[in-house]
Coordinates of C-alpha atoms in Angstrom, one line a residue:
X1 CA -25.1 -17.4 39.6
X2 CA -22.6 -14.6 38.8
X3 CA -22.6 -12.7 35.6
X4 CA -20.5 -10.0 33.7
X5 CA -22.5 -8.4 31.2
X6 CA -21.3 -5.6 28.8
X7 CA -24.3 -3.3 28.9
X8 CA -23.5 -0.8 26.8
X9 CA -20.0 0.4 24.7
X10 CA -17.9 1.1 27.5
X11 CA -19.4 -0.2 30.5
X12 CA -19.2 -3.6 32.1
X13 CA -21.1 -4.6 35.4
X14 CA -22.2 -7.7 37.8
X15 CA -24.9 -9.4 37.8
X16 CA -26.7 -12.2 39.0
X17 CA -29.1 -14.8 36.7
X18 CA -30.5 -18.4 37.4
X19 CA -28.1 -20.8 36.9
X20 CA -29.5 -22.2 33.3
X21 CA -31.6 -25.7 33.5
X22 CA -30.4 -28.5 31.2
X23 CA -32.5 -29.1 28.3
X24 CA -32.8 -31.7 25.9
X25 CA -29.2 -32.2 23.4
X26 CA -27.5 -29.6 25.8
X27 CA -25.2 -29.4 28.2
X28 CA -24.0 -27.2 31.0
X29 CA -20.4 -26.8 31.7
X30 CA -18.9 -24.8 34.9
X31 CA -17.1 -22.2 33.8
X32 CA -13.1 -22.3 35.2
X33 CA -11.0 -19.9 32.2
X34 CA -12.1 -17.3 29.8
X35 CA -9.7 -16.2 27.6
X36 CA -10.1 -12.5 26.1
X37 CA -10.0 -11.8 23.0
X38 CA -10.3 -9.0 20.0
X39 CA -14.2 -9.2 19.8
X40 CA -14.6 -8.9 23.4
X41 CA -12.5 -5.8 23.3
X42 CA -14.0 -4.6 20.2
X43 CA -17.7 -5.0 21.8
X44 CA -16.1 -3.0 24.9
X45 CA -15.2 -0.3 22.4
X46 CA -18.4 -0.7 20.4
X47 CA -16.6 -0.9 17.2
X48 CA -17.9 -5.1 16.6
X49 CA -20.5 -5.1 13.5
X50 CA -22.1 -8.0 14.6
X51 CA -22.8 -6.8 18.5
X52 CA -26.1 -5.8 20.1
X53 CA -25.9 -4.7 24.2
X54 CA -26.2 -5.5 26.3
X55 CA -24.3 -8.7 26.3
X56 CA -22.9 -11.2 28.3
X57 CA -19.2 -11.6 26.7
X58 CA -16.7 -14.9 26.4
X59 CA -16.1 -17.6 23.9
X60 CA -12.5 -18.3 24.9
X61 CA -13.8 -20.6 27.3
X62 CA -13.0 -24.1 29.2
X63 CA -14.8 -25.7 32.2
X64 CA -16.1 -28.8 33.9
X65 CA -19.1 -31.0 32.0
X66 CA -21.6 -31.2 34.6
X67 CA -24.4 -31.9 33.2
X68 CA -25.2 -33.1 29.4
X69 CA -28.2 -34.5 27.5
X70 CA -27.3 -36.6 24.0
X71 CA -23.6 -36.6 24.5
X72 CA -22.5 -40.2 23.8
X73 CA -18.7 -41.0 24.8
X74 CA -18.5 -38.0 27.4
X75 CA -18.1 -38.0 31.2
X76 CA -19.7 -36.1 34.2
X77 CA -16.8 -33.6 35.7
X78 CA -14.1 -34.3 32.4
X79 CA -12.3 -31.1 31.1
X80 CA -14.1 -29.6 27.8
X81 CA -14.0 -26.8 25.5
X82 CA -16.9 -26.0 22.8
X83 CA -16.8 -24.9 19.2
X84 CA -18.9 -21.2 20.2
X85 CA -20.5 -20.8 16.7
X86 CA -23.9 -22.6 17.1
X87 CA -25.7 -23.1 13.3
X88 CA -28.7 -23.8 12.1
X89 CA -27.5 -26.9 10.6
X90 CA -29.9 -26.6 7.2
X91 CA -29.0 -23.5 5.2
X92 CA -26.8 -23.4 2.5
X93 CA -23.4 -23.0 4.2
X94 CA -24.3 -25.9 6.6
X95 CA -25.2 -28.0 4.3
X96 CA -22.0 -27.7 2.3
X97 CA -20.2 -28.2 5.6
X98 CA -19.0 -24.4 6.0
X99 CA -21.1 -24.3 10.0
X100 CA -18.7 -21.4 10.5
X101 CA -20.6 -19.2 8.0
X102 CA -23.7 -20.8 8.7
X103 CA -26.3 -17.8 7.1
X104 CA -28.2 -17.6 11.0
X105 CA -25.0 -18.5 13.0
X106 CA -25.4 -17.6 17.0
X107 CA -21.4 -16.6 18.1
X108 CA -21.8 -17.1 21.9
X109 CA -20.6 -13.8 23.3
X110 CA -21.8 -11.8 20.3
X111 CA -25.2 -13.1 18.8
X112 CA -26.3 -14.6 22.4
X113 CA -24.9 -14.2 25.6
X114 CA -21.6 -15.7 26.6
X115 CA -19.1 -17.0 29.1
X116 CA -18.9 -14.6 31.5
X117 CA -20.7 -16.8 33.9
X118 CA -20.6 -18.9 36.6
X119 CA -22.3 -22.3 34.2
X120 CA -22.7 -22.1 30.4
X121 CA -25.2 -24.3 28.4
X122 CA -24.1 -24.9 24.9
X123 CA -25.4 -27.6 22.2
X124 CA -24.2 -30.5 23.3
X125 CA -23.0 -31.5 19.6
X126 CA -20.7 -28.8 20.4
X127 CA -18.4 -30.3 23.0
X128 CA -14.6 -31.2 22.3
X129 CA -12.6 -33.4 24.9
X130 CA -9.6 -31.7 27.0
X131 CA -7.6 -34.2 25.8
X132 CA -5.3 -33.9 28.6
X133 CA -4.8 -30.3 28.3
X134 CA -5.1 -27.6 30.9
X135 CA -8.0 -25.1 31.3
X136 CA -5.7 -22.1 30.6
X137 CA -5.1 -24.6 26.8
X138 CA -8.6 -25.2 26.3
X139 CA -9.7 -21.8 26.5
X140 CA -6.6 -20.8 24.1
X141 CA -7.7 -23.1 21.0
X142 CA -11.1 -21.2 19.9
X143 CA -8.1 -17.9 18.8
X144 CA -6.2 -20.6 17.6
X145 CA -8.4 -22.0 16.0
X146 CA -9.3 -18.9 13.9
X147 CA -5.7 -18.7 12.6
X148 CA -5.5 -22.3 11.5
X149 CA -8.9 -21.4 9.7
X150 CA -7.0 -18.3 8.3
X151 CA -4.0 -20.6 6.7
X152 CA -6.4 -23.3 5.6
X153 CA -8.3 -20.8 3.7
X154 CA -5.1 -19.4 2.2
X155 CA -4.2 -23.0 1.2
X156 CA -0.2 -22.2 1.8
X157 CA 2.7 -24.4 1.2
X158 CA 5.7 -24.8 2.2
X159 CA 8.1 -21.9 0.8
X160 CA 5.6 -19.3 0.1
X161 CA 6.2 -15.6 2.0
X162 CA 3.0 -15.3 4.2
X163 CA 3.2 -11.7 5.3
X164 CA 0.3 -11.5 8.2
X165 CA -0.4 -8.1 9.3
X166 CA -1.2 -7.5 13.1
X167 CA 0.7 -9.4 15.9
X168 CA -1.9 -9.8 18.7
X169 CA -3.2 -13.1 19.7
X170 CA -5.1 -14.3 16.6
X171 CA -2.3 -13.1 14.2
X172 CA 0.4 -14.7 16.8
X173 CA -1.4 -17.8 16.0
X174 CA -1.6 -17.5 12.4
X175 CA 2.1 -17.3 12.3
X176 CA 2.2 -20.1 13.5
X177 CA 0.3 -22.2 11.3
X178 CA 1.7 -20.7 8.7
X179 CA 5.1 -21.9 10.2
X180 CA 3.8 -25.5 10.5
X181 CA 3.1 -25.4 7.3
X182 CA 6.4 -24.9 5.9
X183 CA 6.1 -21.0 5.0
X184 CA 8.4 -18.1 5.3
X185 CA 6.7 -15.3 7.7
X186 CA 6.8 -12.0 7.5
X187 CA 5.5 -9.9 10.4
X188 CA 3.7 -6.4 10.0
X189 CA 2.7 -4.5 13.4
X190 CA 3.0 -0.9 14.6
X191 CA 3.9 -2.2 17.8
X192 CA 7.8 -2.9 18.7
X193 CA 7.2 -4.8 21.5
X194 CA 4.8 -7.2 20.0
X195 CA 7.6 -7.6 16.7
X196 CA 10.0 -8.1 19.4
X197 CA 7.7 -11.1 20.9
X198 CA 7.3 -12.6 17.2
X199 CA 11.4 -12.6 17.0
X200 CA 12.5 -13.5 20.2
X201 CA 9.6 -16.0 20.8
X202 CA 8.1 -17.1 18.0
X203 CA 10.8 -17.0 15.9
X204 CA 9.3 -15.7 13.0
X205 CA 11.5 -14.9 9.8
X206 CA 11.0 -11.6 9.2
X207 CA 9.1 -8.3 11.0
X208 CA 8.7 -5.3 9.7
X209 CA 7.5 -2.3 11.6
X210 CA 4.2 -1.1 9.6
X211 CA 5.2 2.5 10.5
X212 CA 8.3 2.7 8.3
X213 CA 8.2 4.5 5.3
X214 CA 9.5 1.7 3.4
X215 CA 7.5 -1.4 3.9
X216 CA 7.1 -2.1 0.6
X217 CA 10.6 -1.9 -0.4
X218 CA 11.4 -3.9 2.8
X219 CA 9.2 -6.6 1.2
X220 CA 10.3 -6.6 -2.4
X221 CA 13.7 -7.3 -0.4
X222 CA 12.7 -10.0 1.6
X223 CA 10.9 -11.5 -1.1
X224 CA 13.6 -10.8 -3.9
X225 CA 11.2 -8.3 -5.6
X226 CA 8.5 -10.8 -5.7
X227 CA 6.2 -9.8 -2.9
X228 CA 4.3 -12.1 -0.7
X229 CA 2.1 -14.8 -2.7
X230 CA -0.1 -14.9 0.8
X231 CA -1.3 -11.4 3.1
X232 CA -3.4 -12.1 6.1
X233 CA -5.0 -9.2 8.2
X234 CA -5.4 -10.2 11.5
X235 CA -5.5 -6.2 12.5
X236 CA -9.6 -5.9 12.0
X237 CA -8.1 -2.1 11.1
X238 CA -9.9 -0.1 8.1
X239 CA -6.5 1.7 7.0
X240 CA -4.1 -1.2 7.5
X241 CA -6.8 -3.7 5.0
X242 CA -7.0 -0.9 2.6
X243 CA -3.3 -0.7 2.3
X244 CA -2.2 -4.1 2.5
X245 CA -3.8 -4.8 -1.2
X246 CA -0.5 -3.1 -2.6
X247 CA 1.6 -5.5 -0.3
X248 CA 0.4 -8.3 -2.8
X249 CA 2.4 -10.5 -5.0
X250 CA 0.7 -11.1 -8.4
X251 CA -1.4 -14.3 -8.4
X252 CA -1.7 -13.6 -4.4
X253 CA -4.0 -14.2 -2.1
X254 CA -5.8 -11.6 0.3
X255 CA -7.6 -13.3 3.3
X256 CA -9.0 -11.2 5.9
X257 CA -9.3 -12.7 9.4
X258 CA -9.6 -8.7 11.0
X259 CA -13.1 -7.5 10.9
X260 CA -14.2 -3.8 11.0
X261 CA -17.3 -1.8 10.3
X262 CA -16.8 0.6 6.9
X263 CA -16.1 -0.5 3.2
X264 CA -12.8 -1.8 1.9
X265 CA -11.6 0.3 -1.1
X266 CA -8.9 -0.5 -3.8
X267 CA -7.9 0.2 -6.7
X268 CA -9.5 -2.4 -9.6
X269 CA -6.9 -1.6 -11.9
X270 CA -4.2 -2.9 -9.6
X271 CA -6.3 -5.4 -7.8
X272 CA -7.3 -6.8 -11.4
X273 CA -3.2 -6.9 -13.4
X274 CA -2.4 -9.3 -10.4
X275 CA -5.5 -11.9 -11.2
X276 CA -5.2 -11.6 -7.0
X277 CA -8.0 -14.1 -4.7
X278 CA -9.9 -11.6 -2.1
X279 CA -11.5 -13.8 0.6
X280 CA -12.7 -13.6 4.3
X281 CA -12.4 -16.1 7.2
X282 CA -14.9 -16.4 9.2
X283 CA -14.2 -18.2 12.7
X284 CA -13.2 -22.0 12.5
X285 CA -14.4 -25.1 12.0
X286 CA -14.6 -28.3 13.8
X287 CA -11.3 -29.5 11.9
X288 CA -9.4 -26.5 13.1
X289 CA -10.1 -27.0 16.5
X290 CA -9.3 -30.7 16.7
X291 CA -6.1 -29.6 14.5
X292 CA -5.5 -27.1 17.1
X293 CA -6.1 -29.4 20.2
X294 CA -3.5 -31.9 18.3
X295 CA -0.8 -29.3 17.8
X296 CA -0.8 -28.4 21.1
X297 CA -0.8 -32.0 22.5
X298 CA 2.3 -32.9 20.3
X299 CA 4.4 -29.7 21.4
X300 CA 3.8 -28.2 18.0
X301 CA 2.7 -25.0 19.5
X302 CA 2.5 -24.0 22.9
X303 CA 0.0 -21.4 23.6
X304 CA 0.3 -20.4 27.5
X305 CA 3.6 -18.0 26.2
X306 CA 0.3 -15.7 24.9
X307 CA -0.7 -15.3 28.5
X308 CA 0.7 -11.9 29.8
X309 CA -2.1 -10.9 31.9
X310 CA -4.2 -13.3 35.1
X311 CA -7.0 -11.8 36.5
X312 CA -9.6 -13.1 38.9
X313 CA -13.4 -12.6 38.1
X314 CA -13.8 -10.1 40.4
X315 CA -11.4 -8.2 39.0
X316 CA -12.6 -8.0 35.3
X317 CA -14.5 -4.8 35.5
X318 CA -11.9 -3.3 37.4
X319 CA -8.8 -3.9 35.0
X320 CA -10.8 -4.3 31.3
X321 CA -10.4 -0.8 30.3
X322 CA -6.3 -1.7 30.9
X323 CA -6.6 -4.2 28.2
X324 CA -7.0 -2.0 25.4
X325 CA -3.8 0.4 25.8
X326 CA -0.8 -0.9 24.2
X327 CA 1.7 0.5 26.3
X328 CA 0.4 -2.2 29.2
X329 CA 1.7 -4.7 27.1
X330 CA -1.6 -7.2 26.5
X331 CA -1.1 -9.7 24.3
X332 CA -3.3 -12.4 26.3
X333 CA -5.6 -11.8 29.4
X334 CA -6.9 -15.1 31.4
X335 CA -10.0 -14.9 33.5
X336 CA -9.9 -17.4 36.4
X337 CA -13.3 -18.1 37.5
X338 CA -11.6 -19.7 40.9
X339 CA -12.7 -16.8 43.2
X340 CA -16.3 -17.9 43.1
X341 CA -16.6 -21.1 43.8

């Protein structure tokens, strides 16, 4: 079969492998969308902590079951997605239920080789129905799944400011959990077009460019001097975590989805007067994808507006390097594995 594999920062190229042989509790699902996402562009750049090359990228992903050992109440050729976090199942994190944290997790795409294939095997304990949604859906709800993580984490309520910093797909999605769940957005980006997209399409509450000299004044404004009781970095940016702790109402809570390499600095002093929460999120959870998958099947959300970009396989290698320059206007690229087959 056909592979992309990321061998090194910066340089992507085909391949070819053995199409993988099922094994016992497993199953191997034909490849038909992968979505792209932050981590894959990260590993591209080679600024993703938890990357080794070279690698085989893609955990946005939906396909056809064909094949599958130990997976009661599923069918030969249905429509399927995967939760991409495979855990170990007995360390501490597992055993309190937290797999997304699991203390040896595997991220397909990052740990182990990923998507970017012609047939994937995954655990087979791994596997979510389609539900009736389209490939281009299915390989939407793992991002989406990450924001619904994000909010759940944050525990908001209805009437709380939720200020979430960073407007590209996983941050889009966040704002819109928060949304569901009754709170007042607020939208920080350095990127016009993408504040335009959370206005005109999202309809988000508020957006604030995060290049104004003013942003905190913008917020005590928009919050009547309160500040948001919720910040959520979705950016994965060193300079815009480090700042957003003074974006912080007191009694607040900081949760970072973002991830980046260096050390996050703050003042104690400030950080401490506000008796503030500082917590991470790490990818998602069974829950949040079936809440995701739900959402989407009622018309809560509807996630094919993040598609800006279509692309055929063949034409990854070509047009990756594309994805990572804002003036192109990315906000969601969709592989189509349709050209090889």
């Amino acid at each position: 079969m056909e592979i992309l594999t990321c061998i090194e920062p910066g340089i992507l190229d085909y391949g070819e492998r053995k199409k993988p042989v099922l094994i016992k509790d497993h199953a191997i699902i034909k490849i038909k969308r992968i979505g792209i996402c932050g981590t894959d562009l990260h590993a591209f750049e080679g600024t993703q902590p938890f990357f080794n090359y070279p690698r085989v990228l893609g955990h946005e992903l939906s396909g056809e079951l064909v094949a599958f050992d130990n997976a009661p109440g599923f069918e030969i050729n249905e429509s399927v997605t995967f939760t991409p976090y495979f855990s170990c199942g007995h360390c501490i994190a597992c055993r309190s239920g937290n797999t997304n944290c699991c203390v040896s997790i595997q991220v397909c795409g990052v740990h182990i080789d990923g998507g970017m294939a012609e047939y994937l095997m995954v655990p087979s304990h791994t596997l979510l129905h389609g539900e009736g949604l389209s490939f281009d859906e299915l390989a939407l709800v793992e991002p989406l799944a990450i924001g619904a993580h994000g909010i759940r984490r944050a525990a908001v309520t209805g009437g709380e400011f939720v200020l979430i910093i960073g407007a590209g797909p996983i941050g889009l999605g966040t704002m819109e959990f928060a949304k569901l769940r009754g709170a007042k957005v607020i939208a920080l980006d350095i990127n016009e077009e993408r504040l335009n997209f959370c206005r005109e399409i999202l309809n988000v509450d508020y957006t604030i460019n995060a290049s104004s000299v003013d942003v905190v004044q913008q917020l005590k404004d928009i919050t009547g001097g309160d500040m948001p009781t919720v910040v959520i970095d979705a950016t994965g940016n060193l300079k815009a975590i480090n700042n957003a702790f003074q974006y912080l109402a007191h009694g607040g809570r900081y949760v970072l989805i973002g991830l980046q390499k260096g050390d996050i600095c703050f003042s104690h002093p400030e950080f401490h007067k506000r008796e503030a929460t500082l917590m991470s999120s790490r990818n998602a959870t069974v829950l949040d994808f079936d809440y995701v998958i739900n959402s989407i099947k009622k018309g809560l959300i509807t996630p094919l507006k993040y598609i800006t970009h279509r692309v055929k396989f063949s034409e990854v290698k070509r047009d990756f390097t594309s994805w990572l320059k804002p003036e192109n206007g990315v906000i969601k690229a969709m592989i189509s594995m349709d050209d090889i087959y």
